[in-house]
PDB file of C-alpha atoms in Angstrom:
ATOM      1  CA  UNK A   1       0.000   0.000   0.000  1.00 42.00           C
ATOM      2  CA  UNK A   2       1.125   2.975  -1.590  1.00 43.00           C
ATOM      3  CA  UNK A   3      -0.238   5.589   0.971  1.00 44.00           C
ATOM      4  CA  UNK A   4      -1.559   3.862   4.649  1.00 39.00           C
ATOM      5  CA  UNK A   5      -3.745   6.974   5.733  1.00 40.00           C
ATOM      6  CA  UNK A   6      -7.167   6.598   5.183  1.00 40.00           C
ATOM      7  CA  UNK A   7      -9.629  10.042   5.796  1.00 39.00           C
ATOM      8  CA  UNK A   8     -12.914   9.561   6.772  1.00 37.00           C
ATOM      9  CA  UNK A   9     -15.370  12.633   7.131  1.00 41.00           C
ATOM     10  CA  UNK A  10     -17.574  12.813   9.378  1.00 42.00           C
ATOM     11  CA  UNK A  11     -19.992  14.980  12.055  1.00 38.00           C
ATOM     12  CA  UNK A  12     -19.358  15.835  15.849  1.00 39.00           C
ATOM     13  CA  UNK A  13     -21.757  16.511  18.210  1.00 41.00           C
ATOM     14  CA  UNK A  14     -20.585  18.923  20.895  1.00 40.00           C
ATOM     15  CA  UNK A  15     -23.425  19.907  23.496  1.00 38.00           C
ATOM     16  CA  UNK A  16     -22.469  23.902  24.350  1.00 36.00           C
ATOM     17  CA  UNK A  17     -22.333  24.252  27.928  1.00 37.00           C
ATOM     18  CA  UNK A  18     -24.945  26.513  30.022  1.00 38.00           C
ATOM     19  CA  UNK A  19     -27.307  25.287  26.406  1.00 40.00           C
ATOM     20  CA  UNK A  20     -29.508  22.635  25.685  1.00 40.00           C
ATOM     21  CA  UNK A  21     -28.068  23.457  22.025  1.00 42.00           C
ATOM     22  CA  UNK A  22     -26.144  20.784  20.260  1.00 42.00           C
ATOM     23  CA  UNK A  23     -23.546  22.143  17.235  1.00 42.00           C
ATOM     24  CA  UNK A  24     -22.600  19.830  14.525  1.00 43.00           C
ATOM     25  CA  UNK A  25     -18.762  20.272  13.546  1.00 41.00           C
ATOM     26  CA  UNK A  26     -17.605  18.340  10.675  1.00 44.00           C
ATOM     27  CA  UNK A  27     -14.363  16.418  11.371  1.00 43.00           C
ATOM     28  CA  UNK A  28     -11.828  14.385   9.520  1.00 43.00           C
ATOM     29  CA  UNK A  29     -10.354  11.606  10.956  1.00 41.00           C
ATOM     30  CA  UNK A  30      -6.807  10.565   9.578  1.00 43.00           C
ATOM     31  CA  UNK A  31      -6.041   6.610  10.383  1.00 40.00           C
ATOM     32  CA  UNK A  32      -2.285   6.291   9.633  1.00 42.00           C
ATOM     33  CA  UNK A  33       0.422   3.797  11.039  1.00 43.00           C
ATOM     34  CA  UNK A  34      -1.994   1.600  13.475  1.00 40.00           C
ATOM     35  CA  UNK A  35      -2.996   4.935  14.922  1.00 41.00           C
ATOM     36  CA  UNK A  36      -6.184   7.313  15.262  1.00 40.00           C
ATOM     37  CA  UNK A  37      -5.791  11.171  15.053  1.00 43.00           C
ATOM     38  CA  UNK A  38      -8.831  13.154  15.604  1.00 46.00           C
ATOM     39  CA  UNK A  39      -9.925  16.846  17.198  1.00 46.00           C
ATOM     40  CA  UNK A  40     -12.025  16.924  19.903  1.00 48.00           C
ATOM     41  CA  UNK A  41     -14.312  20.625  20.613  1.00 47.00           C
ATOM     42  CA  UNK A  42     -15.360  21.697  23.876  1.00 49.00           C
ATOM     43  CA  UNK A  43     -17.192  24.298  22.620  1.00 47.00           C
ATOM     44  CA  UNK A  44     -18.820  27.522  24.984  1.00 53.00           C
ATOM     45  CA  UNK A  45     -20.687  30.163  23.719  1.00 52.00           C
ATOM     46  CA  UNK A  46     -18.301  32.881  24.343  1.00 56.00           C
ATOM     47  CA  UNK A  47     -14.444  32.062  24.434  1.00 63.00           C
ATOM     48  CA  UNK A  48     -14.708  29.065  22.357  1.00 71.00           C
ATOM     49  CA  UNK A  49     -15.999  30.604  19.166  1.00 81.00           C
ATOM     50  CA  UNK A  50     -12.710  32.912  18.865  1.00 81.00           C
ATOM     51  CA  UNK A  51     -10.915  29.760  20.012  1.00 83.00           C
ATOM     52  CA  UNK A  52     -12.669  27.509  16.726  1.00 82.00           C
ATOM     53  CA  UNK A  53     -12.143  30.594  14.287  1.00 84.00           C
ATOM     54  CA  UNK A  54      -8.263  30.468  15.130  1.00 85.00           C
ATOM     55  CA  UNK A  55      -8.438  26.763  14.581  1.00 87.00           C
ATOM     56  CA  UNK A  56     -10.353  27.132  11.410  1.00 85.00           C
ATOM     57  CA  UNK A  57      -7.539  30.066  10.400  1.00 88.00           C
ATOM     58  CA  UNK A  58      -4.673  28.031  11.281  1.00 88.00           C
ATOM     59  CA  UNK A  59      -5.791  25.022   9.493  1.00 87.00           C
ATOM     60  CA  UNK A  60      -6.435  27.327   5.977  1.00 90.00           C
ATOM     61  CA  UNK A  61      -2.974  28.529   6.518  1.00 91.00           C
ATOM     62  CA  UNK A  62      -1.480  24.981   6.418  1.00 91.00           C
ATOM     63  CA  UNK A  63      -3.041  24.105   3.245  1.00 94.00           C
ATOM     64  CA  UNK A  64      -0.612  23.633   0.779  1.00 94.00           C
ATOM     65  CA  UNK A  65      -0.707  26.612  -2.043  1.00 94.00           C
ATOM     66  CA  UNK A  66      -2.176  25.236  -5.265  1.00 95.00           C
ATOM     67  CA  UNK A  67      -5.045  23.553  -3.262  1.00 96.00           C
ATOM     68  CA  UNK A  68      -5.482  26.753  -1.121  1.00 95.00           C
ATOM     69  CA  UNK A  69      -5.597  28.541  -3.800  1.00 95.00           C
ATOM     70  CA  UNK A  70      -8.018  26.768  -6.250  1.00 96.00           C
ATOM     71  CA  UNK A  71     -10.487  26.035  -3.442  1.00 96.00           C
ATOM     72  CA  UNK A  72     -10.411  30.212  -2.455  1.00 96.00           C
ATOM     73  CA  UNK A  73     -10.871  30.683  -5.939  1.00 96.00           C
ATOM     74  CA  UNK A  74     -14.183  28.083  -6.339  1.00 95.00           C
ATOM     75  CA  UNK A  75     -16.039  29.751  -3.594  1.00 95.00           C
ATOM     76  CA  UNK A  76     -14.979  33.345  -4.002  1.00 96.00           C
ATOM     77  CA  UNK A  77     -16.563  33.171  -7.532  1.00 96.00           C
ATOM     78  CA  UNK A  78     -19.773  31.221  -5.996  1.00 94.00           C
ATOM     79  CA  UNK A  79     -20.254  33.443  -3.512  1.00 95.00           C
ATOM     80  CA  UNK A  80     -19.595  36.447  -5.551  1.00 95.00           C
ATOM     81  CA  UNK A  81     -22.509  34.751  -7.727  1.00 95.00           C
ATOM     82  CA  UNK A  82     -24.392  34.391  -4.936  1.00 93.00           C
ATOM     83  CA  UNK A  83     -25.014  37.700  -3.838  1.00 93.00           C
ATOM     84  CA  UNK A  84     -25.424  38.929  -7.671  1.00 92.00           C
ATOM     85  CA  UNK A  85     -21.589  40.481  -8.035  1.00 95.00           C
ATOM     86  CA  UNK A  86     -21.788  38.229 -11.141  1.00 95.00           C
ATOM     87  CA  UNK A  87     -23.665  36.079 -13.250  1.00 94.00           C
ATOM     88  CA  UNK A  88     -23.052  32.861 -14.694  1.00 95.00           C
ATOM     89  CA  UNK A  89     -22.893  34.244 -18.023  1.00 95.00           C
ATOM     90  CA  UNK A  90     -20.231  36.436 -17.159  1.00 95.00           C
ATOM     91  CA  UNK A  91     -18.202  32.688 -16.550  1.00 96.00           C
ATOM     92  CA  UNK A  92     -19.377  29.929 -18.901  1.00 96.00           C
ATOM     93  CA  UNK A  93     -16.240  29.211 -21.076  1.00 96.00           C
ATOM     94  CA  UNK A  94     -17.519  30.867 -25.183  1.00 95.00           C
ATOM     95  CA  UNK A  95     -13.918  30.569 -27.187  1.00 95.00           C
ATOM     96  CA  UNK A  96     -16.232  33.276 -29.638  1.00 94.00           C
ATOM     97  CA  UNK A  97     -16.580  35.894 -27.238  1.00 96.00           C
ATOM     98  CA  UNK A  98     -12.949  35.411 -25.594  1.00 96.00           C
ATOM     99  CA  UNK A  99     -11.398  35.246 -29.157  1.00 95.00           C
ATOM    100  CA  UNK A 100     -13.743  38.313 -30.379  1.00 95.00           C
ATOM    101  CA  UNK A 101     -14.359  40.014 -27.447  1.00 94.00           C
ATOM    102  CA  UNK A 102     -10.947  39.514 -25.386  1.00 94.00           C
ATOM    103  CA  UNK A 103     -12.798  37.900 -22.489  1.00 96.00           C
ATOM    104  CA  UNK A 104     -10.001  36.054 -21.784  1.00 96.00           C
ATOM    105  CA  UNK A 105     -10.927  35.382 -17.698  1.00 96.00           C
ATOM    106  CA  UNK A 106     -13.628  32.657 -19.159  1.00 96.00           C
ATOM    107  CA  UNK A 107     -10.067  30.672 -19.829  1.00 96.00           C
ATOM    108  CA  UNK A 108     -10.030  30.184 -15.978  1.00 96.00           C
ATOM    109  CA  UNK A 109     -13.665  31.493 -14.160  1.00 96.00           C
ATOM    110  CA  UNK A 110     -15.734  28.129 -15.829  1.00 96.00           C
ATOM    111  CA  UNK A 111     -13.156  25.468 -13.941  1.00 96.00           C
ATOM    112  CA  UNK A 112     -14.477  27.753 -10.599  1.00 95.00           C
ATOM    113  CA  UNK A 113     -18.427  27.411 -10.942  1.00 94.00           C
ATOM    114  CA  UNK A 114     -20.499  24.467  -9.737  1.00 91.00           C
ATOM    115  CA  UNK A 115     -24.296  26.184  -9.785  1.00 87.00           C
ATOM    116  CA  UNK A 116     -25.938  28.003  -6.375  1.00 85.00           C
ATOM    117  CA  UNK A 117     -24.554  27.039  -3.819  1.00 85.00           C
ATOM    118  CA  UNK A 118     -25.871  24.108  -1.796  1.00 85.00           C
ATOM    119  CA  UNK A 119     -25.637  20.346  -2.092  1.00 85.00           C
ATOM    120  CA  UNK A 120     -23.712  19.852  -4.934  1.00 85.00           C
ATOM    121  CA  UNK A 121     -21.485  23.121  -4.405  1.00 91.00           C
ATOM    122  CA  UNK A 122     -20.346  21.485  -1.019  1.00 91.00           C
ATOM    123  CA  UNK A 123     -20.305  18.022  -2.342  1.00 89.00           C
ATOM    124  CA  UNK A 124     -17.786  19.261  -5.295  1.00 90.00           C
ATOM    125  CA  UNK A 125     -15.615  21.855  -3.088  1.00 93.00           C
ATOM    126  CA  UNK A 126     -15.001  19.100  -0.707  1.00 92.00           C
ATOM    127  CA  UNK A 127     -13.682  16.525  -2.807  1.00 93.00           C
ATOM    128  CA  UNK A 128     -11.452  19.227  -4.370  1.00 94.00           C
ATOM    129  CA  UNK A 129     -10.289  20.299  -0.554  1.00 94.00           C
ATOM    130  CA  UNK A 130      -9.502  16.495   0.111  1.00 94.00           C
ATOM    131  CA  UNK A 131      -8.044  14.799  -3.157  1.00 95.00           C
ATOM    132  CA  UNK A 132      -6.054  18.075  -4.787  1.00 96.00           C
ATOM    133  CA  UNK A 133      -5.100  18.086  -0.452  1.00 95.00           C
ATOM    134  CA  UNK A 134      -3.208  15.030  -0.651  1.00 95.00           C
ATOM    135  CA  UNK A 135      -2.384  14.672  -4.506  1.00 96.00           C
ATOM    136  CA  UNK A 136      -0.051  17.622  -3.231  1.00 95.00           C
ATOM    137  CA  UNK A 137       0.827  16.650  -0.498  1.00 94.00           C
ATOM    138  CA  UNK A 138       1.043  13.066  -1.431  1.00 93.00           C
ATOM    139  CA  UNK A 139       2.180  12.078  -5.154  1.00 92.00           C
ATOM    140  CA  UNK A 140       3.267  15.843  -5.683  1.00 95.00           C
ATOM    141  CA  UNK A 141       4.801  16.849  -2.525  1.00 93.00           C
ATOM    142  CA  UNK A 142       8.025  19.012  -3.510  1.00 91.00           C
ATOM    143  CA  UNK A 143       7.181  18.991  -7.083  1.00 93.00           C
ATOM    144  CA  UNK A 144       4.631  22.345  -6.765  1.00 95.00           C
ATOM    145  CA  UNK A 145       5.353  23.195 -10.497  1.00 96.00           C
ATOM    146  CA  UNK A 146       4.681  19.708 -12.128  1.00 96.00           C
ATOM    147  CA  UNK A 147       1.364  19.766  -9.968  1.00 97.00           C
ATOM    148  CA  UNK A 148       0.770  23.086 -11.713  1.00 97.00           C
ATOM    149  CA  UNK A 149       1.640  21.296 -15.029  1.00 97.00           C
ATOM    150  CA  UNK A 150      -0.871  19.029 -14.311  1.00 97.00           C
ATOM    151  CA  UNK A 151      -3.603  21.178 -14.026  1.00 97.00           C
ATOM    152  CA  UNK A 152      -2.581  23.305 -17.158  1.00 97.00           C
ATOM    153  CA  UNK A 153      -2.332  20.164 -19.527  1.00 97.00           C
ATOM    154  CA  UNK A 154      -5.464  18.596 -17.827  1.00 97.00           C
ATOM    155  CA  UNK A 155      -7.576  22.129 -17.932  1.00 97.00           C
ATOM    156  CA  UNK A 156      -6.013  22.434 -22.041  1.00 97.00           C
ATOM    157  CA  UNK A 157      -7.818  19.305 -22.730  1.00 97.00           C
ATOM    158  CA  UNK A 158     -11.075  20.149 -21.012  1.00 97.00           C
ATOM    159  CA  UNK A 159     -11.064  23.623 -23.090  1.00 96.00           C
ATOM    160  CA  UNK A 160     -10.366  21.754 -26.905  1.00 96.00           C
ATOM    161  CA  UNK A 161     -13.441  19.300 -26.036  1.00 95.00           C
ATOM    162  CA  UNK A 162     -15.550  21.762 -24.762  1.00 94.00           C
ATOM    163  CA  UNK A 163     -14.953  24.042 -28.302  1.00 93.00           C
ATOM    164  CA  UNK A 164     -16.591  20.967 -30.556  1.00 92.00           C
ATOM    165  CA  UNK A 165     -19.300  19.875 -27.574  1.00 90.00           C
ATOM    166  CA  UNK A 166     -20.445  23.080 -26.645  1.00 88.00           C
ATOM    167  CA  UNK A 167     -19.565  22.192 -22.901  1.00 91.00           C
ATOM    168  CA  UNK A 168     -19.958  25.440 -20.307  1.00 94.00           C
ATOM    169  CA  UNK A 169     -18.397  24.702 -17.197  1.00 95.00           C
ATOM    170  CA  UNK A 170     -15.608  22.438 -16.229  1.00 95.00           C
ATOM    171  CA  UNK A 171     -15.303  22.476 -12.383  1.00 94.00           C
ATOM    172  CA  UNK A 172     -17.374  18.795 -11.943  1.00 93.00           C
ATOM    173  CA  UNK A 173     -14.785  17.341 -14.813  1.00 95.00           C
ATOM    174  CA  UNK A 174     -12.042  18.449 -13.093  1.00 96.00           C
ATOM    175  CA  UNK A 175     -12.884  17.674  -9.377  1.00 95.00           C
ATOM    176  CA  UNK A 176     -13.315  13.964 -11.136  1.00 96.00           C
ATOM    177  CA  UNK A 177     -10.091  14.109 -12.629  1.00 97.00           C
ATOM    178  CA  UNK A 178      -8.378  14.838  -9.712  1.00 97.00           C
ATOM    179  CA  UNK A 179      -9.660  12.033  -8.167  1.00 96.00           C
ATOM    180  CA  UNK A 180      -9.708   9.962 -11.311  1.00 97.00           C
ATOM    181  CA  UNK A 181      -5.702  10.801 -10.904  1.00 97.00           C
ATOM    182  CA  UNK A 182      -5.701  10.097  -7.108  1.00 96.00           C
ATOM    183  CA  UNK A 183      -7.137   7.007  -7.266  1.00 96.00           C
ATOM    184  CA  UNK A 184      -4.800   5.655  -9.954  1.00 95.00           C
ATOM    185  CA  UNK A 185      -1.637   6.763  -7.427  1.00 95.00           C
ATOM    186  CA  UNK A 186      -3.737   5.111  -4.498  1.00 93.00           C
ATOM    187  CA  UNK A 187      -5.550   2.227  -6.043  1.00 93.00           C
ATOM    188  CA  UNK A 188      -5.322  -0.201  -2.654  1.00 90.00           C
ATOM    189  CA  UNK A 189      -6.657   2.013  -0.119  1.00 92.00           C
ATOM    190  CA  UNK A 190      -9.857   0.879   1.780  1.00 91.00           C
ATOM    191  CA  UNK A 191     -12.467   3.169   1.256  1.00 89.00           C
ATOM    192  CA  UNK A 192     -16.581   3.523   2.228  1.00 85.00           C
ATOM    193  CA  UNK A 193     -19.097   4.917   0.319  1.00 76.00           C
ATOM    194  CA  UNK A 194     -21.625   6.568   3.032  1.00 72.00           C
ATOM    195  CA  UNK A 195     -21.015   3.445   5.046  1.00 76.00           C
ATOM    196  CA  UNK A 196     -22.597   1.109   2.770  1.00 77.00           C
ATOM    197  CA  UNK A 197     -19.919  -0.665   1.396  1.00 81.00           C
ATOM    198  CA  UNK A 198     -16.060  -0.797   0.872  1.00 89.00           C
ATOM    199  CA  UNK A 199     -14.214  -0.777  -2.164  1.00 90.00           C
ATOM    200  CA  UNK A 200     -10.734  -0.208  -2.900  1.00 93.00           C
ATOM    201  CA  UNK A 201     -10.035   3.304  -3.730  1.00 93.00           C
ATOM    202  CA  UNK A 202      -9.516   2.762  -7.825  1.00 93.00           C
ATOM    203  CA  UNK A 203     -12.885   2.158  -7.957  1.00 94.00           C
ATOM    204  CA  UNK A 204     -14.090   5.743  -6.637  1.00 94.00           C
ATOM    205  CA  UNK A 205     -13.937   7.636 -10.014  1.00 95.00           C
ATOM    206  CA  UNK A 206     -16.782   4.823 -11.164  1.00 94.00           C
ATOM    207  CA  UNK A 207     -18.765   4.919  -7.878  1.00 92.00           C
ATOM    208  CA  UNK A 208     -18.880   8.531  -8.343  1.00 91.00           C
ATOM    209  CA  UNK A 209     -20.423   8.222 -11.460  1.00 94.00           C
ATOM    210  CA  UNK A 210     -22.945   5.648 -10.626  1.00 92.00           C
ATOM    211  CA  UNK A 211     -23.623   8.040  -7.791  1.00 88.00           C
ATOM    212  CA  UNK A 212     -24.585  10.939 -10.036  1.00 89.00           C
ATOM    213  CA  UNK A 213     -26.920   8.446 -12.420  1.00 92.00           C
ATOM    214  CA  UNK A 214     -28.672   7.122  -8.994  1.00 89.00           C
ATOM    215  CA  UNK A 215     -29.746  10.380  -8.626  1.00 85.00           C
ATOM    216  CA  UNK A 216     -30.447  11.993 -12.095  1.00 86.00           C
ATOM    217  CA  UNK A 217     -27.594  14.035 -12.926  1.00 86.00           C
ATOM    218  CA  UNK A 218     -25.676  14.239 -16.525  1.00 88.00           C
ATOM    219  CA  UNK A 219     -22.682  12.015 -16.475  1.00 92.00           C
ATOM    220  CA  UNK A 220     -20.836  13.831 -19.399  1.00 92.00           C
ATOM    221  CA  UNK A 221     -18.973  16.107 -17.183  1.00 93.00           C
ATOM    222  CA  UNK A 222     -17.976  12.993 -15.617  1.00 95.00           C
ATOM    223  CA  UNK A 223     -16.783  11.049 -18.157  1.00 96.00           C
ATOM    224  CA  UNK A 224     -14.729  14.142 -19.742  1.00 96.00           C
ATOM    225  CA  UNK A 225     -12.773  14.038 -16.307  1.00 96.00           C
ATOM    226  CA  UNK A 226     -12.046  10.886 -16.212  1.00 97.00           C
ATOM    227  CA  UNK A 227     -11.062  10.330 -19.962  1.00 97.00           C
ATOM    228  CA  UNK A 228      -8.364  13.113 -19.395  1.00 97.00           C
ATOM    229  CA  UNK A 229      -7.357  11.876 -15.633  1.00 97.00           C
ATOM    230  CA  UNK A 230      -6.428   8.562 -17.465  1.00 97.00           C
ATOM    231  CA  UNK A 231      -4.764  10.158 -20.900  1.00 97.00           C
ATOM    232  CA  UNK A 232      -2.507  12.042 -17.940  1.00 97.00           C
ATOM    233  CA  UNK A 233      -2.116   9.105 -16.143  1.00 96.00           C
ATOM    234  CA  UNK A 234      -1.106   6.956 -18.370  1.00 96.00           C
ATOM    235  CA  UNK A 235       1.892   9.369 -19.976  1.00 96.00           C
ATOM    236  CA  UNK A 236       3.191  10.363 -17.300  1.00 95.00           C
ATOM    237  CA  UNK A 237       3.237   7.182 -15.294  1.00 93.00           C
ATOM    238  CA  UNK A 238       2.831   4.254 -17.992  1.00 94.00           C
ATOM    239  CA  UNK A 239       3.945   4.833 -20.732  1.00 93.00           C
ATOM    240  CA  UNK A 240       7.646   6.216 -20.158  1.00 93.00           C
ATOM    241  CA  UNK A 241       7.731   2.669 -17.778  1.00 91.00           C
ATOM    242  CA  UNK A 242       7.104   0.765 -21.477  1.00 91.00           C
ATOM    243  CA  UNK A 243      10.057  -1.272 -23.145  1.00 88.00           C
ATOM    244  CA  UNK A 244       9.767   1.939 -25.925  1.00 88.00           C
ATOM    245  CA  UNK A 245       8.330   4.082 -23.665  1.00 87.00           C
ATOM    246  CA  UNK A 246       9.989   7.938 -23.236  1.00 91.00           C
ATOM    247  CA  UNK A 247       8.479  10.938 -21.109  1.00 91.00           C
ATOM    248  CA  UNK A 248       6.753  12.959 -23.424  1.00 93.00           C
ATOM    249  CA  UNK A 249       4.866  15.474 -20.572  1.00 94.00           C
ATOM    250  CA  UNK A 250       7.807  17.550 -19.377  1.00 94.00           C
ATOM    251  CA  UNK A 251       6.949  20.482 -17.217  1.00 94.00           C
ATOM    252  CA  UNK A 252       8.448  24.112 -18.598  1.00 95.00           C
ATOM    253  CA  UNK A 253      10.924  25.330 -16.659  1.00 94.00           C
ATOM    254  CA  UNK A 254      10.116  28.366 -16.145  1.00 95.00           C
ATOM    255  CA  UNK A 255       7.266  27.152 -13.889  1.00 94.00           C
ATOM    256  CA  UNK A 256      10.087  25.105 -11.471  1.00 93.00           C
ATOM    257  CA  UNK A 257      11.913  28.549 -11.400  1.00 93.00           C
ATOM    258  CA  UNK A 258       8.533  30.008  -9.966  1.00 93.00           C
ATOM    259  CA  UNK A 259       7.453  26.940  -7.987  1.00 92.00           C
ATOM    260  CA  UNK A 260      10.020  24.748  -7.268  1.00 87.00           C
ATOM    261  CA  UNK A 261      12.550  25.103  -4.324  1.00 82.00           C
ATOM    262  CA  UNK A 262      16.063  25.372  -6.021  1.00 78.00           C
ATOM    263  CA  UNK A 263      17.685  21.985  -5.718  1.00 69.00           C
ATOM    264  CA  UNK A 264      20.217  21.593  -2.578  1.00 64.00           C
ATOM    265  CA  UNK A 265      24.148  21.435  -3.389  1.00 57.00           C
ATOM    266  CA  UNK A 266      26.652  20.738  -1.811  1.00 50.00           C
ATOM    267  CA  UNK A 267      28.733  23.654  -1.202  1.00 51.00           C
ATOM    268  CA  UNK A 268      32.327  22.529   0.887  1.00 48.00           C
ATOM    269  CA  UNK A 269      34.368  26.085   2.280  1.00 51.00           C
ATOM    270  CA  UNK A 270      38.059  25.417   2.031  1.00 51.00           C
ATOM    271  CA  UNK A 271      38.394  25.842   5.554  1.00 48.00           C
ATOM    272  CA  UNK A 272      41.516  24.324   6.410  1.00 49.00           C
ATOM    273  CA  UNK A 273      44.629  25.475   4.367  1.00 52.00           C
ATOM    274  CA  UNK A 274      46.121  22.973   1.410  1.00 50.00           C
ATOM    275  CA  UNK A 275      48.615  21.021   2.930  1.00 50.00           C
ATOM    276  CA  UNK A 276      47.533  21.178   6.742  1.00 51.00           C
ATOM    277  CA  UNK A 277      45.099  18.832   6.885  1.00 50.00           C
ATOM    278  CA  UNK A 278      42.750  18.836  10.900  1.00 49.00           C
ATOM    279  CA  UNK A 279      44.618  22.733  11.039  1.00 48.00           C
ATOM    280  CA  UNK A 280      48.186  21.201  11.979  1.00 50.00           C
ATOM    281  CA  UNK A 281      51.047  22.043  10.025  1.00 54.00           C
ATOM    282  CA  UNK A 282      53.018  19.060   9.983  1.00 49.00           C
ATOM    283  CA  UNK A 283      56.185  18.279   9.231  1.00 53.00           C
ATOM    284  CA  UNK A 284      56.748  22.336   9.781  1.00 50.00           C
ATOM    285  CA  UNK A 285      59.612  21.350  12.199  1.00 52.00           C
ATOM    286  CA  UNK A 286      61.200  19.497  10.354  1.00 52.00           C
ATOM    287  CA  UNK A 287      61.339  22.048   7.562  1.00 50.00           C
ATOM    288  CA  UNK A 288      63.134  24.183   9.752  1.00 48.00           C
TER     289      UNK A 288
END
């Protein structure tokens, strides 16, 4: 097993004290190593709200950037919708009006629109949160620019299929993706779907999608994201491994001069003079 941590989300029920009021917290659980990691609230009316929003703070600032900064971005733009700073036809990707009219933000504002916000905005902003959480800090930790790569070449490919199917929005296809691409890294983790049943985790992409035809939704979205999660997959991680194989996706480097941590080197100070080697000059007497 690639990864041993299994996440599991779930609710808390802390009873407020001096209340009859119970608050519902969600919580993720982290089993890892034969061990279980959790956070427990006591929560009180007064000093333990300022006590949960520092919590809440510190946790966003321990995201890791790209999914910080994707998952700002996705409900910024759904809240901004929300309260009628835009409109979703301000956002829908139209290659005529960005080509003709220069509105070149519909490049990037359809990949951060899910509809009103409700069940499926939460159900897709969490599954971004959690698998673009530990693709980065999983498969991609230290390699910030080839995760960036990633979502360039993967968004690129969304964008040319939408052109000749008239697709609008791409957030759903790429939340699948990433866990289309997760799941391929992770394929042996244990997994539960709502605690009916467990599957192994390269399965997910396809439970998803049986998911949205249980309960009426369009699976095109879905397939889109998980035809391009596999054409990434497979070059960068099966087909250099084949007896012909080469890597053909190779990240710019420009973007691991922006991203990436310069490599360490070793750099040696020639301390001790040529000659004296441990600072003693021997043999000095008997040059005298």
């Amino acid at each position: 097993m690639r990864n041993s941590s299994l996440f599991i989300v779930g609710i808390l029920k802390c009873r407020i004290s001096r209340s009859s009021e119970v608050v519902q917290i969600p919580a993720v659980l982290q089993v890892g190593k034969g061990k279980l990691y959790h956070s427990r609230f006591t929560f009180q009316p007064t000093k333990n709200i300022q006590t949960l929003m520092n919590l809440l703070l510190e946790e966003y600032n321990h995201i890791p950037f790209v999914t910080k900064s994707y998952t700002t971005s996705c409900v910024l733009v759904t809240l901004a919708v929300q309260i009628d700073l835009l409109s979703p036809f301000q956002l829908y990707f139209n290659p005529g009006l960005i080509v003709s009219k220069y509105q070149l933000w519909r490049i990037f504002t359809n990949f951060m629109y899910f509809g009103s916000m409700g069940f499926r905005f939460l159900f897709n902003v969490v599954f971004i949160y959690r698998y673009c959480r530990m693709l980065e800090e999983g498969s991609f930790r230290g390699r910030t620019a080839d995760f960036i790569f990633m979502f360039i070449f993967g968004g690129s490919l969304m964008l040319f299929v939408g052109i000749f199917f008239n697709l609008l929005f791409f957030g759903t296809s790429f939340t699948i993706m990433l866990v289309y691409i997760w799941s391929r890294c992770n394929p042996s983790i244990q997994m539960t779907f709502f605690g009916l049943t467990t599957f192994s985790a390269a399965y997910l992409p396809w439970i998803l999608v049986a998911f949205s035809l249980l309960v009426g939704n369009p699976i095109g979205n879905d397939m889109v994201g998980i035809a391009i999660g596999h054409i990434y997959y497979f070059l960068e991680k099966v087909f250099p491994l084949q007896s012909r194989g080469f890597k053909i996706l190779r990240t710019p480097r420009i973007l691991k001069l922006l991203f990436d941590d310069p490599p360490e080197t070793a750099s040696y100070e020639n301390i001790v003079p040529d000659g004296q080697p441990g600072g003693f000059n021997f043999g000095a007497e008997n040059n005298e």
